[in-house]
CSV table of C-alpha atoms and ligand atoms in Angstrom, one decimal:
chain,number,residue,atom,x,y,z
G,1,MET,CA,0.0,0.0,0.0
G,2,ILE,CA,1.3,3.5,-0.9
G,3,PRO,CA,0.0,5.8,1.8
G,4,TYR,CA,-0.9,9.4,1.1
G,5,GLY,CA,1.6,10.6,3.7
G,6,ARG,CA,4.0,9.2,6.2
G,7,GLN,CA,6.7,10.1,8.6
G,8,ASP,CA,10.4,9.8,7.9
G,9,ILE,CA,12.4,8.6,11.0
G,10,SER,CA,16.2,8.4,10.9
G,11,GLU,CA,18.6,6.5,13.2
G,12,ALA,CA,19.5,10.0,14.7
G,13,ASP,CA,15.8,10.6,15.5
G,14,ILE,CA,15.6,7.2,17.3
G,15,GLN,CA,18.9,7.9,19.1
G,16,ALA,CA,17.5,11.3,20.3
G,17,VAL,CA,14.5,9.7,21.8
G,18,VAL,CA,16.5,6.9,23.4
G,19,ASP,CA,18.8,9.5,25.0
G,20,VAL,CA,15.8,11.1,26.7
G,21,LEU,CA,14.6,7.7,27.9
G,22,ARG,CA,18.0,7.2,29.6
G,23,SER,CA,17.9,10.8,31.1
G,24,ASP,CA,16.4,12.2,34.3
G,25,PHE,CA,13.4,13.8,32.6
G,26,LEU,CA,10.7,12.2,30.4
G,27,THR,CA,8.7,15.4,30.6
G,28,GLN,CA,9.3,19.0,31.7
G,29,GLY,CA,13.0,18.6,31.2
G,30,PRO,CA,15.4,20.4,28.8
G,31,ALA,CA,14.1,19.0,25.5
G,32,VAL,CA,10.9,21.0,25.3
G,33,PRO,CA,12.5,24.4,25.6
G,34,ALA,CA,15.3,23.3,23.2
G,35,PHE,CA,12.7,22.3,20.6
G,36,GLU,CA,10.7,25.6,21.2
G,37,ALA,CA,13.9,27.6,20.7
G,38,SER,CA,14.7,25.7,17.5
G,39,VAL,CA,11.3,26.3,15.9
G,40,ALA,CA,11.3,30.0,17.1
G,41,GLN,CA,14.7,30.6,15.6
G,42,TYR,CA,13.8,28.9,12.3
G,43,CYS,CA,10.6,30.9,12.0
G,44,GLY,CA,12.0,34.2,13.2
G,45,VAL,CA,9.3,34.6,15.8
G,46,GLY,CA,9.6,35.9,19.4
G,47,HIS,CA,8.0,33.0,21.3
G,48,ALA,CA,7.1,29.4,20.7
G,49,VAL,CA,5.1,27.2,23.1
G,50,ALA,CA,5.1,23.5,22.6
G,51,VAL,CA,1.8,21.7,23.4
G,52,SER,CA,0.3,18.2,23.0
G,53,SER,CA,-1.3,18.8,19.6
G,54,ALA,CA,-2.2,21.5,17.1
G,55,THR,CA,-5.8,21.0,18.4
G,56,SER,CA,-4.7,22.1,21.9
G,57,ALA,CA,-2.6,24.9,20.4
G,58,LEU,CA,-5.7,26.2,18.6
G,59,HIS,CA,-7.8,25.9,21.7
G,60,LEU,CA,-5.3,27.9,23.8
G,61,ALA,CA,-4.9,30.4,21.0
G,62,CYS,CA,-8.6,31.1,21.0
G,63,LEU,CA,-8.8,31.3,24.8
G,64,THR,CA,-5.9,33.7,25.1
G,65,LEU,CA,-7.4,35.9,22.3
G,66,GLY,CA,-10.4,36.2,24.5
G,67,VAL,CA,-12.8,34.0,22.5
G,68,GLY,CA,-15.8,33.1,24.6
G,69,LYS,CA,-19.6,32.8,24.6
G,70,GLY,CA,-21.3,35.3,22.3
G,71,ASP,CA,-18.2,35.6,20.1
G,72,ILE,CA,-18.0,34.5,16.5
G,73,VAL,CA,-14.9,32.8,14.8
G,74,TRP,CA,-14.6,32.4,11.1
G,75,THR,CA,-12.5,29.8,9.2
G,76,SER,CA,-12.4,27.9,6.0
G,77,PRO,CA,-14.8,25.0,5.4
G,78,ILE,CA,-12.0,23.1,3.7
G,79,THR,CA,-9.8,22.1,6.6
G,80,PHE,CA,-9.6,19.6,9.4
G,81,VAL,CA,-12.5,19.9,11.9
G,82,ALA,CA,-10.0,21.1,14.6
G,83,SER,CA,-9.8,24.5,13.0
G,84,ALA,CA,-13.4,25.1,13.8
G,85,ASN,CA,-13.8,23.0,16.9
G,86,CYS,CA,-11.4,25.2,18.8
G,87,ALA,CA,-13.9,28.1,18.9
G,88,ARG,CA,-16.7,25.7,20.0
G,89,TYR,CA,-14.5,24.6,23.0
G,90,CYS,CA,-14.6,28.2,24.1
G,91,GLY,CA,-18.4,28.5,23.7
G,92,ALA,CA,-18.2,30.7,20.6
G,93,ASP,CA,-20.1,30.4,17.3
G,94,VAL,CA,-18.4,29.4,14.1
G,95,ASP,CA,-19.0,30.5,10.6
G,96,PHE,CA,-17.3,29.6,7.3
G,97,VAL,CA,-15.8,31.7,4.5
G,98,ASP,CA,-15.8,30.1,1.0
G,99,ILE,CA,-12.5,29.2,-0.6
G,100,ASP,CA,-10.5,30.7,-3.5
G,101,PRO,CA,-11.0,28.6,-6.6
G,102,SER,CA,-7.2,28.5,-7.4
G,103,THR,CA,-5.5,28.0,-4.0
G,104,TYR,CA,-8.4,26.4,-2.2
G,105,ASN,CA,-7.5,28.6,0.8
G,106,LEU,CA,-10.0,31.0,2.4
G,107,SER,CA,-10.9,33.6,-0.2
G,108,VAL,CA,-10.1,37.2,0.7
G,109,GLU,CA,-12.7,38.4,-1.7
G,110,CYS,CA,-15.4,36.2,0.1
G,111,LEU,CA,-14.0,37.4,3.4
G,112,GLU,CA,-14.5,41.0,2.5
G,113,THR,CA,-18.0,40.5,1.2
G,114,LYS,CA,-19.0,38.6,4.3
G,115,LEU,CA,-17.4,41.2,6.6
G,116,ILE,CA,-19.4,44.0,4.9
G,117,GLN,CA,-22.6,42.1,5.5
G,118,ALA,CA,-21.6,41.2,9.1
G,119,ALA,CA,-20.8,44.9,9.9
G,120,GLU,CA,-24.3,45.8,8.8
G,121,SER,CA,-25.9,43.2,11.0
G,122,ASN,CA,-23.5,43.8,13.9
G,123,CYS,CA,-22.1,40.2,13.9
G,124,LEU,CA,-18.4,40.7,13.1
G,125,PRO,CA,-16.0,37.9,14.0
G,126,LYS,CA,-13.7,38.3,16.9
G,127,VAL,CA,-11.1,35.9,15.3
G,128,VAL,CA,-10.5,34.7,11.8
G,129,ILE,CA,-8.5,31.4,11.4
G,130,PRO,CA,-7.0,31.2,7.9
G,131,VAL,CA,-5.6,27.7,7.1
G,132,HIS,CA,-2.6,27.3,4.8
G,133,LEU,CA,-4.1,24.3,2.9
G,134,CYS,CA,-1.5,21.9,1.5
G,135,GLY,CA,1.2,24.2,3.0
G,136,GLN,CA,0.6,27.2,0.6
G,137,SER,CA,0.1,30.4,2.6
G,138,CYS,CA,-3.2,32.2,2.5
G,139,ASP,CA,-3.1,35.8,1.2
G,140,MET,CA,-2.0,37.0,4.7
G,141,ALA,CA,-1.4,40.6,3.7
G,142,GLY,CA,-5.0,40.8,2.4
G,143,ILE,CA,-6.5,39.1,5.5
G,144,HIS,CA,-4.4,41.3,7.8
G,145,ASN,CA,-5.6,44.5,6.1
G,146,LEU,CA,-9.2,43.4,6.6
G,147,GLY,CA,-8.4,42.6,10.2
G,148,GLN,CA,-7.2,46.2,10.8
G,149,ARG,CA,-10.3,47.5,9.2
G,150,TYR,CA,-12.9,45.3,10.9
G,151,GLY,CA,-11.1,44.7,14.2
G,152,PHE,CA,-10.7,40.9,14.2
G,153,LYS,CA,-7.6,39.0,15.4
G,154,ILE,CA,-5.9,36.3,13.4
G,155,ILE,CA,-4.8,32.7,14.2
G,156,GLU,CA,-2.9,31.1,11.3
G,157,ASP,CA,-3.6,27.4,11.2
G,158,ALA,CA,-0.2,26.4,9.7
G,159,SER,CA,-0.6,22.7,10.5
G,160,HIS,CA,0.4,22.0,6.9
G,161,ALA,CA,2.9,24.7,6.4
G,162,ILE,CA,6.0,24.5,8.6
G,163,GLY,CA,9.1,25.0,6.3
G,164,GLY,CA,7.1,27.1,3.9
G,165,LYS,CA,7.5,30.8,3.1
G,166,TYR,CA,5.2,33.7,2.4
G,167,ARG,CA,6.7,36.7,0.5
G,168,GLY,CA,10.2,35.3,1.2
G,169,GLU,CA,9.7,35.0,5.0
G,170,PRO,CA,9.1,31.9,7.0
G,171,ILE,CA,5.5,30.9,7.7
G,172,GLY,CA,5.2,31.1,11.5
G,173,ASN,CA,6.9,34.6,11.9
G,174,CYS,CA,3.4,36.0,12.8
G,175,ARG,CA,4.0,39.2,10.7
G,176,TYR,CA,0.3,39.1,9.7
G,177,SER,CA,-1.2,37.3,12.7
G,178,ASN,CA,-1.5,37.2,16.4
G,179,ILE,CA,-0.7,33.5,16.8
G,180,THR,CA,0.4,30.7,14.4
G,181,VAL,CA,-0.1,27.1,15.1
G,182,PHE,CA,1.8,24.0,13.8
G,183,SER,CA,1.0,20.3,14.0
G,184,PHE,CA,3.5,17.5,14.5
G,185,HIS,CA,1.2,14.6,13.7
G,186,PRO,CA,3.1,11.9,11.8
G,187,VAL,CA,1.5,12.7,8.4
G,188,LYS,CA,2.7,16.4,8.7
G,189,THR,CA,6.0,17.7,7.6
G,190,ILE,CA,7.9,17.0,10.8
G,191,THR,CA,6.6,14.9,13.6
G,192,THR,CA,6.7,14.3,17.4
G,193,GLY,CA,4.2,11.5,17.3
G,194,GLU,CA,1.5,13.8,18.6
G,195,GLY,CA,2.3,17.4,19.2
G,196,GLY,CA,1.7,21.0,18.3
G,197,MET,CA,3.1,24.5,18.9
G,198,ALA,CA,1.8,28.0,19.2
G,199,LEU,CA,4.0,30.9,18.0
G,200,THR,CA,3.6,34.6,18.7
G,201,ASN,CA,5.5,37.8,19.0
G,202,ASP,CA,3.4,38.9,21.9
G,203,ALA,CA,5.2,38.0,25.2
G,204,GLN,CA,2.0,38.2,27.3
G,205,LEU,CA,0.1,35.9,25.0
G,206,ALA,CA,2.9,33.4,25.0
G,207,ARG,CA,3.0,33.5,28.8
G,208,ARG,CA,-0.7,32.9,29.1
G,209,ILE,CA,-0.5,30.0,26.6
G,210,GLN,CA,2.3,28.5,28.8
G,211,LEU,CA,0.2,28.9,31.9
G,212,LEU,CA,-2.9,27.3,30.4
G,213,ARG,CA,-1.0,24.3,29.0
G,214,SER,CA,-0.2,23.3,32.5
G,215,HIS,CA,-3.3,23.8,34.7
G,216,GLY,CA,-3.0,27.6,35.0
G,217,ILE,CA,-0.2,27.0,37.6
G,218,THR,CA,2.7,29.4,38.1
G,219,ARG,CA,5.9,29.1,40.1
G,220,GLU,CA,6.9,32.7,39.5
G,221,ALA,CA,6.6,34.8,42.6
G,222,GLU,CA,5.7,38.0,40.7
G,223,GLU,CA,2.6,36.3,39.2
G,224,MET,CA,1.3,35.2,42.6
G,225,THR,CA,-1.3,37.0,44.8
G,226,HIS,CA,1.2,37.0,47.7
G,227,ALA,CA,4.8,36.0,48.5
G,228,PRO,CA,5.4,32.2,48.3
G,229,ASP,CA,4.8,30.2,51.5
G,230,GLY,CA,8.1,28.3,50.8
G,231,ALA,CA,10.2,26.6,48.2
G,232,TRP,CA,7.4,24.0,47.5
G,233,TYR,CA,4.9,26.7,46.7
G,234,TYR,CA,2.9,27.2,43.5
G,235,GLN,CA,-0.3,29.0,42.7
G,236,GLN,CA,-3.1,28.1,40.3
G,237,ILE,CA,-4.1,31.5,39.0
G,238,GLU,CA,-6.4,30.4,36.1
G,239,LEU,CA,-8.3,27.3,35.0
G,240,GLY,CA,-5.9,25.6,32.6
G,241,TYR,CA,-5.3,22.1,31.2
G,242,ASN,CA,-2.7,19.4,30.8
G,243,TYR,CA,-1.7,20.2,27.3
G,244,ARG,CA,2.0,19.6,27.8
G,245,MET,CA,4.4,18.0,25.3
G,246,THR,CA,6.8,15.4,26.7
G,247,ASP,CA,10.6,15.6,26.5
G,248,ILE,CA,10.4,12.3,24.5
G,249,GLN,CA,8.3,14.0,21.9
G,250,ALA,CA,10.3,17.2,21.9
G,251,ALA,CA,13.6,15.4,21.4
G,252,LEU,CA,12.1,13.8,18.3
G,253,GLY,CA,10.9,17.2,17.1
G,254,LEU,CA,14.3,18.8,17.7
G,255,SER,CA,16.0,16.0,15.7
G,256,GLN,CA,13.5,16.3,12.9
G,257,MET,CA,14.0,20.1,12.7
G,258,LEU,CA,17.5,19.4,11.4
G,259,ARG,CA,16.0,17.8,8.2
G,260,LEU,CA,13.0,20.2,7.8
G,261,ASP,CA,14.5,22.0,4.8
G,262,GLU,CA,15.5,18.7,3.2
G,263,PHE,CA,12.0,17.3,3.7
G,264,VAL,CA,10.4,20.4,2.1
G,265,ALA,CA,12.9,20.4,-0.8
G,266,ARG,CA,12.1,16.7,-1.4
G,267,ARG,CA,8.4,17.5,-1.5
G,268,HIS,CA,9.0,20.1,-4.1
G,269,ILE,CA,10.9,17.6,-6.3
G,270,ILE,CA,8.0,15.2,-6.0
G,271,ALA,CA,5.4,17.9,-6.8
G,272,LYS,CA,7.4,19.0,-9.9
G,273,ARG,CA,7.5,15.4,-11.1
G,274,TYR,CA,3.8,14.9,-10.6
G,275,ASP,CA,3.2,18.2,-12.5
G,276,THR,CA,5.1,16.7,-15.4
G,277,LEU,CA,3.6,13.2,-15.2
G,278,LEU,CA,0.1,14.5,-15.1
G,279,ALA,CA,0.4,17.4,-17.4
G,280,ASN,CA,-1.8,16.0,-20.2
G,281,LEU,CA,-4.6,14.5,-18.1
G,282,PRO,CA,-8.0,16.2,-17.7
G,283,LEU,CA,-7.3,17.4,-14.2
G,284,VAL,CA,-5.9,20.5,-12.4
G,285,THR,CA,-2.5,20.3,-10.7
G,286,PRO,CA,-1.8,22.5,-7.7
G,287,TRP,CA,-1.5,26.2,-8.6
G,288,GLN,CA,1.2,28.1,-6.7
G,289,SER,CA,1.1,31.8,-6.0
G,290,ASN,CA,4.2,33.9,-6.6
G,291,ASP,CA,4.0,35.0,-2.9
G,292,SER,CA,4.3,31.3,-1.8
G,293,TYR,CA,7.0,28.8,-1.2
G,294,SER,CA,4.7,26.0,-0.1
G,295,GLY,CA,5.4,23.5,2.7
G,296,LEU,CA,3.7,21.0,0.3
G,297,HIS,CA,2.2,18.9,3.0
G,298,LEU,CA,-0.4,17.7,0.4
G,299,TYR,CA,-0.5,17.4,-3.4
G,300,VAL,CA,-4.2,17.8,-4.3
G,301,ILE,CA,-5.4,17.4,-7.9
G,302,ARG,CA,-8.9,18.3,-9.1
G,303,LEU,CA,-10.6,16.2,-11.7
G,304,LYS,CA,-12.4,17.9,-14.6
G,305,PRO,CA,-15.7,16.2,-14.4
G,306,ASP,CA,-17.0,17.2,-17.8
G,307,ARG,CA,-14.0,15.7,-19.5
G,308,ILE,CA,-14.0,12.4,-17.7
G,309,GLY,CA,-16.4,9.5,-18.3
G,310,LYS,CA,-16.2,8.3,-14.6
G,311,THR,CA,-17.3,9.8,-11.4
G,312,HIS,CA,-14.9,11.2,-8.8
G,313,ARG,CA,-15.7,8.4,-6.5
G,314,GLU,CA,-15.0,5.8,-9.2
G,315,ILE,CA,-11.6,7.2,-9.9
G,316,PHE,CA,-10.9,7.4,-6.2
G,317,GLU,CA,-11.9,3.7,-5.7
G,318,LEU,CA,-9.8,2.5,-8.7
G,319,LEU,CA,-6.8,4.1,-7.1
G,320,ARG,CA,-7.6,2.6,-3.7
G,321,GLY,CA,-8.2,-0.7,-5.4
G,322,ALA,CA,-4.6,-0.5,-6.9
G,323,ASN,CA,-3.2,-0.1,-3.3
G,324,ILE,CA,-2.7,3.6,-3.6
G,325,ALA,CA,-4.2,5.1,-0.4
G,326,VAL,CA,-5.3,8.4,-1.9
G,327,ASN,CA,-7.3,10.6,0.4
G,328,LEU,CA,-9.6,13.6,0.3
G,329,HIS,CA,-8.7,16.8,2.2
G,330,TYR,CA,-11.4,17.8,3.3
G,331,ILE,CA,-15.1,17.3,3.6
G,332,PRO,CA,-16.7,20.7,4.0
G,333,ILE,CA,-16.9,21.0,7.8
G,334,TYR,CA,-20.4,22.2,7.9
G,335,TRP,CA,-21.5,18.9,6.3
G,336,GLN,CA,-20.4,17.1,9.5
G,337,PRO,CA,-23.5,16.0,11.4
G,338,TYR,CA,-22.3,18.0,14.5
G,339,TYR,CA,-22.2,21.2,12.4
G,340,GLU,CA,-25.4,20.4,10.5
G,341,LYS,CA,-27.2,20.2,13.8
G,342,LEU,CA,-26.0,23.8,14.5
G,343,GLY,CA,-28.0,24.8,11.4
G,344,PHE,CA,-25.5,25.0,8.5
G,345,LYS,CA,-27.1,24.3,5.1
G,346,THR,CA,-25.8,23.1,1.8
G,347,GLY,CA,-25.0,26.0,-0.5
G,348,CYS,CA,-23.4,28.2,2.1
G,349,CYS,CA,-19.9,27.8,0.4
G,350,PRO,CA,-20.5,26.7,-3.2
G,351,GLU,CA,-16.8,26.7,-4.2
G,352,ALA,CA,-15.9,24.5,-1.3
G,353,GLU,CA,-18.7,22.0,-2.2
G,354,ARG,CA,-17.5,21.9,-5.9
G,355,TYR,CA,-13.9,21.3,-4.6
G,356,TYR,CA,-15.1,18.4,-2.5
G,357,GLY,CA,-16.6,16.8,-5.6
G,358,GLU,CA,-13.3,16.9,-7.6
G,359,ALA,CA,-10.3,16.8,-5.2
G,360,ILE,CA,-8.0,13.9,-4.6
G,361,SER,CA,-4.8,14.0,-2.4
G,362,LEU,CA,-2.1,11.9,-4.1
G,363,PRO,CA,0.7,10.2,-2.1
G,364,MET,CA,3.2,12.9,-1.0
G,365,TYR,CA,6.0,12.3,1.5
G,366,PRO,CA,9.8,12.4,1.4
G,367,GLY,CA,10.2,8.7,1.2
G,368,LEU,CA,7.9,8.3,-1.9
G,369,THR,CA,10.1,6.7,-4.6
G,370,GLU,CA,10.1,7.5,-8.4
G,371,SER,CA,8.7,4.1,-9.2
G,372,GLN,CA,5.9,4.5,-6.7
G,373,GLN,CA,5.1,7.9,-8.2
G,374,ASP,CA,5.1,6.4,-11.7
G,375,LYS,CA,2.6,3.8,-10.5
G,376,VAL,CA,0.4,6.5,-9.1
G,377,ALA,CA,0.5,8.5,-12.4
G,378,ARG,CA,-0.1,5.4,-14.6
G,379,THR,CA,-2.9,4.1,-12.4
G,380,LEU,CA,-4.6,7.5,-12.5
G,381,GLU,CA,-4.2,7.8,-16.3
G,382,LYS,CA,-5.7,4.4,-16.8
G,383,ALA,CA,-8.6,5.1,-14.4
G,384,ILE,CA,-9.4,8.4,-16.2
G,385,SER,CA,-9.0,7.1,-19.8
G,386,THR,CA,-10.6,3.7,-19.8
F,1,LIG,C1,-3.6,18.0,11.4
F,1,LIG,C2,-4.4,19.3,11.5
F,1,LIG,C3,-4.9,19.8,12.7
F,1,LIG,C4,-4.8,19.1,14.0
F,1,LIG,O1,-3.6,18.7,14.3
F,1,LIG,P1,-3.3,17.7,15.6
F,1,LIG,O2,-1.9,18.0,15.9
F,1,LIG,O3,-3.6,16.3,15.1
F,1,LIG,O4,-4.2,18.1,16.7
F,1,LIG,C5,-5.5,21.0,12.7
F,1,LIG,N1,-5.7,21.7,11.5
F,1,LIG,C6,-5.2,21.2,10.4
F,1,LIG,C7,-5.4,22.1,9.1
F,1,LIG,C8,-4.6,20.0,10.3
F,1,LIG,O5,-4.2,19.5,9.1
């Protein structure tokens, strides 16, 4: 079976994890701050806080930006459910902005139209969460401009995008956002098994995310309501969670950071090769903006339904039947039963719905061989043309 994505673990990665297992600290030791420093330096951002997943990073990002009951958070319908669920955890309402037909990212044009309407009916969003789908940055300058005009804050869901650039600068530097979030799930560009990170240039936000990832507990005297009772003393000053990353995970992440650029370069070679192999088929290969150097987490093609004698589902199943584990990223979130029950209706994001009927994620990961890639292309061509 050729999977759509998979981790790449070296002997050095394994050794880094084993070293932690032989050390004094399995969690809350030196590996977590070292991993945080490595990612912060790579991205050129002031602060990085490692947590247990991108989902927990999104949750804490929403909380620290003040999202709560009565607030509204907007995101793209074409993303993993966690990009929307984070607002629901905080008691806020969610709404969706349709996608751009060429990047499949949240459309700045649709965002502006929706903001104008929302301003009239007094229901502007508190936070907008653009998602860098497949690793290609959203039009962050455009979104940031609208944020200034309409007063919303921005969380970049960059779960797909570590190692990518926007206008020549690393995704994660938070030039156009309050907080950026990465995921280190094994299908993503670098992995810690499970894990995530929140990045920001705002020291106060970073400190609050740190507090909330560990129960809201502080050991800093200046954050306490009175002088410490003794050396054992700590105070819980807020209601937080256990969203910590372990040192075992962080050691793996730190070791993977050494190969991040190599991983992304390899993804670009694979993408270029797919572009060539698929050039004459009735499908759309990924369009790349000049502003973007994509992290290329995913390689998504779109079938041209009026030029193919089979359905999207039939093509998908022929590939799966040939042991190619293609996937579909993503089902429009508002078609999930949980969101349907909140009242979302078909038709609310027509471009996203069209995308869902045509998109297929082809295998994309550093270890994909040329012969495996040739098999994918051949199988796809046969599926489409016979
Ligand atoms: C993977 C992913 C997440 C969730 O990441 P976890 O680390 O598994 O919690 C969130 N958003 C997007 C866009 C993702 O792809």
